[in-house]
Coordinates of C-alpha atoms in Angstrom, one line a residue:
Chain A
X1 CA -13.4 -49.7 31.0
X2 CA -14.7 -48.1 27.8
X3 CA -18.3 -48.7 29.4
X4 CA -16.8 -46.6 32.2
X5 CA -15.7 -43.7 30.4
X6 CA -19.3 -42.9 28.1
X7 CA -20.6 -42.4 32.2
X8 CA -18.5 -40.3 33.2
X9 CA -18.4 -38.8 30.1
X10 CA -22.1 -38.6 30.3
X11 CA -22.4 -37.4 33.5
X12 CA -20.8 -34.1 31.9
X13 CA -22.8 -33.8 29.2
X14 CA -25.9 -33.9 31.6
X15 CA -24.2 -30.9 34.0
X16 CA -22.9 -29.3 31.0
X17 CA -26.9 -29.5 29.9
X18 CA -27.8 -27.5 32.5
X19 CA -25.6 -24.8 32.4
X20 CA -22.7 -26.4 34.3
X21 CA -20.0 -24.2 33.1
X22 CA -17.0 -26.5 34.6
X23 CA -18.8 -29.7 33.7
X24 CA -18.2 -28.0 29.9
X25 CA -14.6 -27.3 30.2
X26 CA -14.0 -30.1 31.4
X27 CA -15.8 -31.7 28.0
X28 CA -13.6 -28.5 25.7
X29 CA -10.4 -30.0 27.4
X30 CA -11.5 -33.2 26.4
X31 CA -11.8 -32.5 22.7
X32 CA -9.8 -29.2 21.8
X33 CA -6.9 -31.0 20.2
X34 CA -9.2 -33.7 17.8
X35 CA -11.6 -30.6 17.2
X36 CA -8.7 -27.9 16.9
X37 CA -6.8 -30.3 14.7
X38 CA -10.1 -30.9 12.0
X39 CA -10.9 -27.5 12.0
X40 CA -7.1 -26.6 11.0
X41 CA -7.3 -29.4 8.4
X42 CA -10.2 -28.2 7.4
X43 CA -9.4 -24.6 6.7
X44 CA -5.6 -25.0 7.0
X45 CA -4.5 -21.0 8.9
X46 CA -3.6 -21.5 12.6
X47 CA -6.3 -18.2 12.9
X48 CA -8.9 -19.2 11.2
X49 CA -8.7 -22.7 12.6
X50 CA -9.1 -21.1 16.3
X51 CA -12.4 -19.3 14.7
X52 CA -13.9 -22.6 13.5
X53 CA -12.7 -24.3 16.6
X54 CA -14.5 -22.2 18.8
X55 CA -17.6 -21.9 16.9
X56 CA -17.9 -25.1 17.3
X57 CA -18.0 -25.2 20.6
X58 CA -19.9 -22.4 21.9
X59 CA -22.6 -23.9 19.0
X60 CA -21.6 -26.8 20.8
X61 CA -22.7 -25.0 24.6
X62 CA -25.7 -23.2 22.7
X63 CA -27.0 -26.4 21.4
X64 CA -26.1 -28.8 24.1
X65 CA -29.6 -28.6 25.7
X66 CA -30.6 -30.1 22.6
X67 CA -28.3 -32.6 22.4
X68 CA -29.9 -36.5 22.5
X69 CA -27.4 -39.2 24.7
X70 CA -28.3 -41.4 22.9
X71 CA -25.7 -40.1 20.4
X72 CA -22.2 -40.2 20.1
X73 CA -21.0 -36.5 21.5
X74 CA -17.7 -36.8 19.3
X75 CA -19.7 -37.1 16.1
X76 CA -22.1 -34.6 16.9
X77 CA -19.0 -32.0 17.9
X78 CA -17.2 -33.3 14.6
X79 CA -20.4 -32.3 12.6
X80 CA -20.3 -28.8 14.6
X81 CA -16.8 -28.5 13.4
X82 CA -17.3 -28.9 9.8
X83 CA -20.2 -26.9 9.9
X84 CA -18.2 -23.8 11.5
X85 CA -15.4 -24.9 9.2
X86 CA -17.8 -24.8 5.7
X87 CA -19.7 -21.7 6.4
X88 CA -16.0 -19.8 7.2
X89 CA -14.7 -20.9 3.8
X90 CA -18.3 -19.6 2.1
X91 CA -17.5 -16.4 3.9
X92 CA -14.2 -16.1 2.8
X93 CA -15.2 -16.6 -1.1
X94 CA -17.9 -14.2 -1.1
X95 CA -15.3 -11.4 0.6
X96 CA -12.5 -12.4 -1.3
X97 CA -10.2 -12.1 2.1
X98 CA -7.7 -14.2 1.7
X99 CA -6.3 -16.5 4.4
X100 CA -3.8 -15.8 6.8
X101 CA -0.4 -17.5 5.9
X102 CA -0.2 -21.1 7.0
X103 CA 3.3 -20.2 9.5
X104 CA 3.1 -22.0 12.4
X105 CA 3.2 -25.6 11.2
X106 CA 5.8 -25.6 14.9
X107 CA 2.2 -26.0 16.0
X108 CA 2.1 -29.9 15.2
X109 CA 3.1 -32.2 18.7
X110 CA 6.5 -33.2 18.3
X111 CA 7.0 -36.4 16.7
X112 CA 8.6 -39.2 19.3
X113 CA 12.6 -38.9 18.4
X114 CA 13.2 -36.5 16.0
X115 CA 16.6 -35.3 14.7
X116 CA 16.1 -31.5 14.1
X117 CA 16.6 -31.6 10.4
X118 CA 14.4 -34.9 10.4
X119 CA 12.1 -32.1 12.1
X120 CA 12.7 -29.5 8.7
X121 CA 11.8 -31.8 6.3
X122 CA 8.9 -33.6 8.4
X123 CA 7.2 -30.0 8.7
X124 CA 8.1 -29.4 4.5
X125 CA 6.2 -32.9 4.3
X126 CA 3.1 -32.1 6.5
X127 CA 3.0 -28.5 4.5
X128 CA 2.9 -29.9 1.4
X129 CA 0.0 -32.3 2.3
X130 CA -1.9 -29.3 3.6
X131 CA -1.3 -27.9 0.2
X132 CA -2.5 -31.0 -1.8
X133 CA -5.6 -31.2 1.6
X134 CA -6.5 -27.4 0.5
X135 CA -7.2 -28.4 -3.8
X136 CA -9.4 -30.5 -2.9
X137 CA -13.1 -30.1 -3.3
X138 CA -14.6 -29.5 -0.4
X139 CA -16.4 -32.5 -0.4
X140 CA -13.7 -34.5 -0.5
X141 CA -11.9 -32.5 1.9
X142 CA -14.4 -32.7 4.2
X143 CA -14.9 -36.5 3.7
X144 CA -11.1 -37.9 3.8
X145 CA -10.7 -36.1 7.3
X146 CA -13.8 -37.8 8.9
X147 CA -12.2 -40.6 7.8
X148 CA -8.6 -39.8 8.4
X149 CA -8.0 -37.5 11.2
X150 CA -11.4 -37.5 13.0
X151 CA -11.1 -41.6 12.9
X152 CA -15.1 -41.8 11.7
X153 CA -16.4 -44.8 10.4
X154 CA -18.3 -44.8 7.3
X155 CA -22.1 -44.8 9.1
X156 CA -20.9 -42.2 11.6
X157 CA -19.8 -39.7 7.8
X158 CA -22.9 -40.6 6.0
X159 CA -24.5 -39.1 9.5
X160 CA -23.1 -36.2 9.2
X161 CA -22.7 -35.6 6.3
X162 CA -26.1 -36.9 5.4
X163 CA -24.9 -39.8 2.6
X164 CA -25.5 -43.4 2.9
X165 CA -22.6 -45.2 3.5
X166 CA -22.0 -46.5 0.0
X167 CA -22.0 -43.2 -1.1
X168 CA -19.4 -42.5 2.0
X169 CA -17.5 -45.4 0.7
X170 CA -17.0 -45.0 -2.5
X171 CA -16.9 -41.2 -2.3
X172 CA -14.0 -41.5 -0.1
X173 CA -11.7 -44.3 -2.6
X174 CA -12.1 -40.6 -4.8
X175 CA -11.1 -38.6 -2.3
X176 CA -7.8 -40.1 -2.2
X177 CA -7.2 -40.6 -5.5
X178 CA -7.5 -36.9 -6.1
X179 CA -5.4 -36.7 -3.5
X180 CA -2.8 -38.8 -4.5
X181 CA -2.7 -37.1 -7.3
X182 CA -2.6 -33.7 -6.7
X183 CA 0.6 -34.3 -4.1
X184 CA 2.0 -36.2 -7.0
X185 CA 1.6 -33.0 -9.3
X186 CA 3.3 -31.2 -7.0
X187 CA 6.0 -33.7 -6.5
X188 CA 7.1 -32.3 -2.7
X189 CA 5.3 -34.9 -0.8
X190 CA 6.1 -38.1 -2.1
X191 CA 9.8 -36.8 -3.2
X192 CA 11.8 -38.9 -0.3
X193 CA 9.4 -42.2 0.4
X194 CA 9.2 -43.5 -3.3
X195 CA 11.2 -41.0 -5.5
X196 CA 11.7 -44.8 -7.1
X197 CA 8.0 -44.7 -8.2
X198 CA 8.4 -41.2 -10.3
X199 CA 5.0 -42.1 -12.3
X200 CA 2.9 -43.6 -9.8
X201 CA 1.0 -45.6 -13.3
X202 CA -2.4 -46.1 -11.3
X203 CA -2.9 -42.1 -11.4
X204 CA -5.8 -40.6 -13.4
Chain B
X1 CA -7.2 -59.4 -16.1
X2 CA -9.5 -55.9 -14.1
X3 CA -8.6 -52.7 -14.1
X4 CA -6.7 -50.5 -11.8
X5 CA -9.3 -48.2 -11.7
X6 CA -11.9 -51.4 -10.4
X7 CA -9.2 -51.7 -7.3
X8 CA -9.1 -48.1 -6.1
X9 CA -12.5 -48.9 -4.2
X10 CA -10.6 -52.0 -2.2
X11 CA -8.0 -49.4 -2.0
X12 CA -9.7 -47.4 -0.2
X13 CA -11.5 -49.8 2.2
X14 CA -8.6 -51.4 3.4
X15 CA -7.4 -48.4 4.4
X16 CA -10.5 -47.9 5.8
X17 CA -9.5 -51.8 7.7
X18 CA -13.3 -51.8 5.7
X19 CA -12.5 -55.3 3.5
X20 CA -14.4 -58.8 3.4
X21 CA -12.3 -61.3 3.8
X22 CA -12.3 -62.4 0.1
X23 CA -12.2 -58.5 -0.7
X24 CA -8.8 -59.0 0.8
X25 CA -7.8 -62.0 -1.0
X26 CA -8.7 -60.3 -4.1
X27 CA -7.1 -57.0 -3.6
X28 CA -4.0 -59.5 -3.0
X29 CA -3.9 -60.9 -5.8
X30 CA -3.6 -58.1 -7.2
X31 CA -1.1 -55.9 -5.7
X32 CA 1.0 -59.0 -6.1
X33 CA 0.7 -58.3 -9.6
X34 CA 0.8 -54.6 -9.9
X35 CA 3.4 -52.2 -8.4
X36 CA 1.5 -49.0 -9.1
X37 CA -1.2 -50.3 -6.9
X38 CA 1.4 -51.2 -4.1
X39 CA 2.4 -47.7 -4.5
X40 CA -0.7 -45.7 -4.5
X41 CA -1.6 -47.9 -1.3
X42 CA 1.6 -47.3 0.6
X43 CA 1.8 -43.9 -0.5
X44 CA -1.5 -43.2 1.0
X45 CA -0.9 -45.1 4.5
X46 CA 1.9 -42.4 4.7
X47 CA -0.1 -39.7 3.9
X48 CA -2.6 -40.8 5.8
X49 CA -0.3 -41.7 8.8
X50 CA 0.7 -37.8 8.8
X51 CA -2.8 -36.4 8.1
X52 CA -4.0 -38.4 11.8
X53 CA -1.2 -36.3 13.5
X54 CA -2.9 -34.4 16.2
X55 CA -2.2 -30.2 16.1
X56 CA -2.0 -29.0 19.5
X57 CA -4.2 -26.3 20.1
X58 CA -3.2 -22.5 20.6
X59 CA -2.4 -22.2 24.4
X60 CA -4.8 -20.4 26.3
X61 CA -8.2 -22.0 23.4
X62 CA -10.1 -22.9 26.3
X63 CA -9.6 -19.9 28.7
X64 CA -10.8 -18.3 25.7
X65 CA -13.7 -19.9 24.3
X66 CA -15.0 -20.6 28.1
X67 CA -15.4 -17.2 28.4
X68 CA -17.4 -16.3 25.3
X69 CA -19.4 -19.4 26.9
X70 CA -19.8 -17.7 29.7
X71 CA -22.2 -15.0 28.0
X72 CA -23.5 -17.1 26.1
X73 CA -27.1 -18.5 26.7
X74 CA -27.6 -21.7 26.5
X75 CA -30.9 -22.7 24.0
X76 CA -33.1 -24.0 26.6
X77 CA -32.2 -24.6 30.3
X78 CA -32.1 -28.1 31.5
X79 CA -34.2 -28.1 35.8
X80 CA -32.6 -30.0 37.8
X81 CA -32.4 -33.7 37.7
X82 CA -35.2 -34.8 40.7
X83 CA -32.8 -36.2 43.6
X84 CA -35.4 -38.9 45.4
X85 CA -38.3 -40.5 45.1
X86 CA -40.6 -38.2 46.2
X87 CA -40.4 -35.9 43.2
X88 CA -40.6 -38.6 40.9
X89 CA -43.9 -39.4 42.0
X90 CA -44.9 -35.7 42.4
X91 CA -43.6 -36.0 38.7
X92 CA -46.2 -38.9 37.6
X93 CA -49.3 -38.1 39.3
X94 CA -48.9 -34.5 37.8
X95 CA -48.9 -36.2 34.5
X96 CA -51.4 -38.3 36.1
X97 CA -53.5 -35.2 36.5
X98 CA -52.9 -33.5 33.1
X99 CA -53.2 -36.3 31.2
X100 CA -56.3 -39.2 32.3
X101 CA -59.7 -36.6 32.7
X102 CA -58.9 -34.8 28.7
X103 CA -57.9 -37.8 28.2
X104 CA -57.1 -37.1 23.8
X105 CA -56.0 -34.4 21.5
X106 CA -57.9 -32.4 23.7
X107 CA -55.3 -32.1 25.9
X108 CA -52.9 -32.6 23.3
X109 CA -54.3 -29.1 22.2
X110 CA -54.1 -27.5 25.3
X111 CA -50.6 -28.3 25.7
X112 CA -49.8 -26.6 22.7
X113 CA -51.7 -23.7 23.6
X114 CA -49.2 -23.9 26.8
X115 CA -46.2 -24.8 25.0
X116 CA -46.6 -22.1 21.8
X117 CA -48.6 -19.3 24.4
X118 CA -45.8 -19.1 27.0
X119 CA -43.7 -17.5 23.2
X120 CA -40.9 -20.2 23.4
X121 CA -41.2 -23.8 22.8
X122 CA -40.3 -25.3 26.0
X123 CA -37.5 -28.4 25.4
X124 CA -39.3 -31.6 25.6
X125 CA -35.6 -33.4 24.4
X126 CA -35.3 -36.4 26.8
X127 CA -32.9 -38.6 28.0
X128 CA -34.0 -42.2 27.6
X129 CA -32.5 -44.9 30.2
X130 CA -33.0 -47.9 29.6
X131 CA -31.9 -51.1 31.1
X132 CA -31.7 -52.8 27.1
X133 CA -32.8 -56.3 27.0
X134 CA -34.2 -56.0 30.6
X135 CA -35.7 -53.4 29.6
X136 CA -38.8 -55.7 28.1
X137 CA -39.4 -56.8 31.5
X138 CA -38.5 -54.0 32.8
X139 CA -39.8 -54.6 36.6
X140 CA -42.7 -51.8 36.9
X141 CA -44.2 -53.7 39.7
X142 CA -41.8 -52.9 42.1
X143 CA -42.8 -49.0 42.0
X144 CA -44.4 -48.9 44.5
X145 CA -46.8 -45.4 43.1
X146 CA -47.3 -47.7 40.0
X147 CA -51.6 -48.1 40.3
X148 CA -52.1 -47.5 37.0
X149 CA -49.5 -48.0 34.3
X150 CA -51.7 -47.1 31.0
X151 CA -52.4 -43.8 31.8
X152 CA -48.7 -43.0 33.2
X153 CA -48.4 -40.0 31.3
X154 CA -46.7 -38.8 28.1
X155 CA -43.8 -40.1 26.9
X156 CA -41.8 -38.3 24.2
X157 CA -39.3 -39.9 22.4
X158 CA -36.9 -37.5 19.9
X159 CA -36.2 -38.4 17.0
X160 CA -34.4 -35.5 15.1
X161 CA -32.2 -34.8 13.1
X162 CA -31.1 -32.7 15.8
X163 CA -27.3 -32.6 15.4
X164 CA -28.1 -29.9 12.4
X165 CA -29.9 -27.8 13.7
X166 CA -28.4 -27.4 16.4
X167 CA -26.6 -24.6 15.0
X168 CA -29.3 -22.7 13.8
X169 CA -30.1 -20.3 15.8
X170 CA -32.7 -20.6 17.8
X171 CA -35.8 -23.4 18.2
X172 CA -38.4 -20.5 18.6
X173 CA -39.0 -21.5 14.2
X174 CA -42.2 -23.1 13.5
X175 CA -42.3 -26.8 14.5
X176 CA -43.4 -28.2 11.6
X177 CA -40.3 -26.4 9.6
X178 CA -38.2 -28.9 10.6
X179 CA -37.4 -32.3 9.1
X180 CA -37.8 -35.2 11.0
X181 CA -35.7 -38.3 10.9
X182 CA -37.6 -41.4 11.5
X183 CA -35.4 -43.3 14.9
X184 CA -35.5 -46.5 13.0
X185 CA -33.0 -45.0 10.4
X186 CA -31.3 -42.8 12.9
X187 CA -30.3 -46.1 14.3
X188 CA -29.6 -48.0 11.0
X189 CA -27.2 -45.0 10.2
X190 CA -25.4 -45.6 13.8
X191 CA -24.4 -49.4 14.2
X192 CA -21.2 -48.6 15.7
X193 CA -23.0 -46.9 18.6
X194 CA -26.4 -47.4 18.2
X195 CA -27.6 -50.7 20.6
X196 CA -25.0 -49.9 23.6
X197 CA -25.8 -46.1 23.2
X198 CA -29.2 -47.2 24.7
X199 CA -27.5 -48.3 27.8
X200 CA -26.5 -45.5 28.6
X201 CA -26.6 -45.2 31.9
X202 CA -25.8 -42.4 34.3
X203 CA -25.9 -44.1 37.8
X204 CA -25.2 -40.9 39.6
X205 CA -27.3 -39.2 38.3
X206 CA -31.3 -40.8 38.9
X207 CA -31.1 -42.0 42.5
X208 CA -30.5 -45.5 42.3
X209 CA -30.8 -47.1 45.9
X210 CA -34.6 -48.1 44.9
X211 CA -35.1 -48.0 41.6
X212 CA -31.4 -49.0 40.1
X213 CA -32.2 -51.0 36.8
X214 CA -36.0 -49.4 36.3
X215 CA -35.6 -47.9 32.8
X216 CA -36.3 -43.8 33.7
X217 CA -37.1 -40.7 30.9
X218 CA -35.3 -38.2 31.7
X219 CA -38.1 -35.4 30.0
X220 CA -37.9 -31.6 30.2
X221 CA -36.3 -32.2 33.5
X222 CA -38.7 -34.3 35.1
X223 CA -37.7 -37.9 35.4
X224 CA -40.6 -40.4 34.5
X225 CA -40.9 -43.6 34.1
X226 CA -42.8 -44.9 31.6
X227 CA -44.8 -47.7 31.3
X228 CA -43.4 -51.2 29.4
X229 CA -45.2 -50.6 26.5
X230 CA -43.1 -47.6 25.9
X231 CA -40.8 -49.2 27.0
X232 CA -41.0 -51.2 24.3
X233 CA -41.4 -48.6 22.0
X234 CA -38.4 -46.6 23.7
X235 CA -36.2 -49.6 23.2
X236 CA -37.1 -50.1 19.8
X237 CA -37.9 -46.7 18.4
X238 CA -40.9 -46.0 16.5
X239 CA -42.3 -46.9 13.4
X240 CA -44.1 -43.3 11.9
X241 CA -46.5 -44.2 9.1
X242 CA -50.4 -44.0 9.7
X243 CA -53.3 -40.9 9.3
X244 CA -54.7 -38.4 11.6
X245 CA -57.4 -39.7 13.7
X246 CA -60.9 -37.8 12.4
X247 CA -61.1 -36.0 15.7
X248 CA -57.1 -35.1 16.0
X249 CA -57.8 -34.1 12.0
X250 CA -60.5 -31.2 13.2
X251 CA -59.3 -30.1 15.5
X252 CA -57.8 -26.5 14.2
X253 CA -55.7 -25.9 17.0
X254 CA -53.2 -29.1 15.9
X255 CA -53.4 -27.6 12.1
X256 CA -50.6 -27.5 11.4
X257 CA -48.8 -29.9 13.5
X258 CA -47.8 -32.9 12.0
X259 CA -48.5 -36.2 13.4
X260 CA -49.1 -39.5 12.9
X261 CA -50.2 -42.9 14.8
X262 CA -48.7 -45.8 14.9
X263 CA -50.6 -48.3 13.0
X264 CA -50.3 -50.9 15.0
X265 CA -51.6 -49.2 17.9
X266 CA -53.9 -46.7 16.7
X267 CA -54.3 -45.1 20.4
X268 CA -50.6 -43.7 20.1
X269 CA -50.3 -40.6 18.6
X270 CA -47.2 -38.9 17.7
X271 CA -46.1 -35.2 17.0
X272 CA -43.6 -33.5 15.3
X273 CA -42.4 -30.9 18.0
X274 CA -39.6 -28.8 17.4
X275 CA -38.0 -31.5 14.5
X276 CA -38.6 -34.3 16.6
X277 CA -41.7 -36.8 16.9
X278 CA -42.8 -36.8 20.2
X279 CA -45.2 -39.8 21.1
X280 CA -47.8 -38.8 23.4
X281 CA -49.6 -41.3 24.2
X282 CA -53.8 -40.9 24.4
X283 CA -55.2 -43.7 26.2

């Protein structure tokens, strides 16, 4: 059924390559959540994330005729997303614009059955987590998000970031250690899961 | 006993499900004696589960996007797929016409002048549909039009860092400026996706009544049927190496373009066009 799905998607891609907007829209609907989530994690503010996701899809539309069928469409899209996010972050840095506040964690897809209190708590923790992600270096952020959010393997990540799978593996380890250290320093994220592990000895 | 830091990479790989059984055993042994590393693994696992939760795009995202798409031009338009046998034959004989008499580099020069002359690099990227392992024994004979397979046209295969280029403004850039990626490397870089992806079958795209098993190449809006040798090349990817044939090196029309010949088969000339290595069969 995997093959079947591929085939369906590839028909959409081929049609979109020929300029059929309906087919492209179907592809957008298929991938918008993944692309938006990745963008959102990369740039944090909802407005920026929407811009980034739109830019990524727009670039996909423009570049589709050059898309090669033996590549994976999703991987390509994530690459465009990461690139658009990097562009935006660079622009922000140059112009010293401050991104809008991360105010709408409410847009998170609802979890199965959380009570209101638990929900608030979870929102808080997720905000803390996003702050931790924001504090990562851009390289660490990219690699970790491609792995965890986009669920790509080392080789696919390596293709996007132009790194060998071995480098991906070791950089991922460093990114994770950095994230955990940041989250521990912030102190808001791990407090309820492992308050008994105050020091978290392995951290640098 | 080893330092905890030496286990960090294993802990990270464990989160990715990328441990060998030996590594798994090592890590288990360490975790059994090290609460700190256990905490590290657990905390990261929790954090990543939270991180992976999808966030819904704002409502109307697709509508807003499609409004922009409607006015955004694609880089290069594709023409329609041929719908039946006739255009395929036409395509093939057209290519013969092109290539047979001129044969070698002169044809390439002519082709390039044509391509460059219109002020825009024509899209030569193709969609390669192989029947995988069966590709090597493709039933070329079943193709009634297949009078002279070895002269059956130019076949281009793209191997390029297309994805990374896709967000560049336009394809008008000088061809030689683009960086190629050797196809072998691309495949190596994609073990999860590599082989099966070749098998990408788009049944509805090809008129499959009489050629369901036949590998094809959708190139520049035209469907081609590569020869057996070409199928082999396309299936394996090209090894790019070698030097220019003399007659090509001296041709001013080709100066500035990068090209290679296959050491295994010097009659195969590869050109770097628009960031892609493309095979031009010169025989």
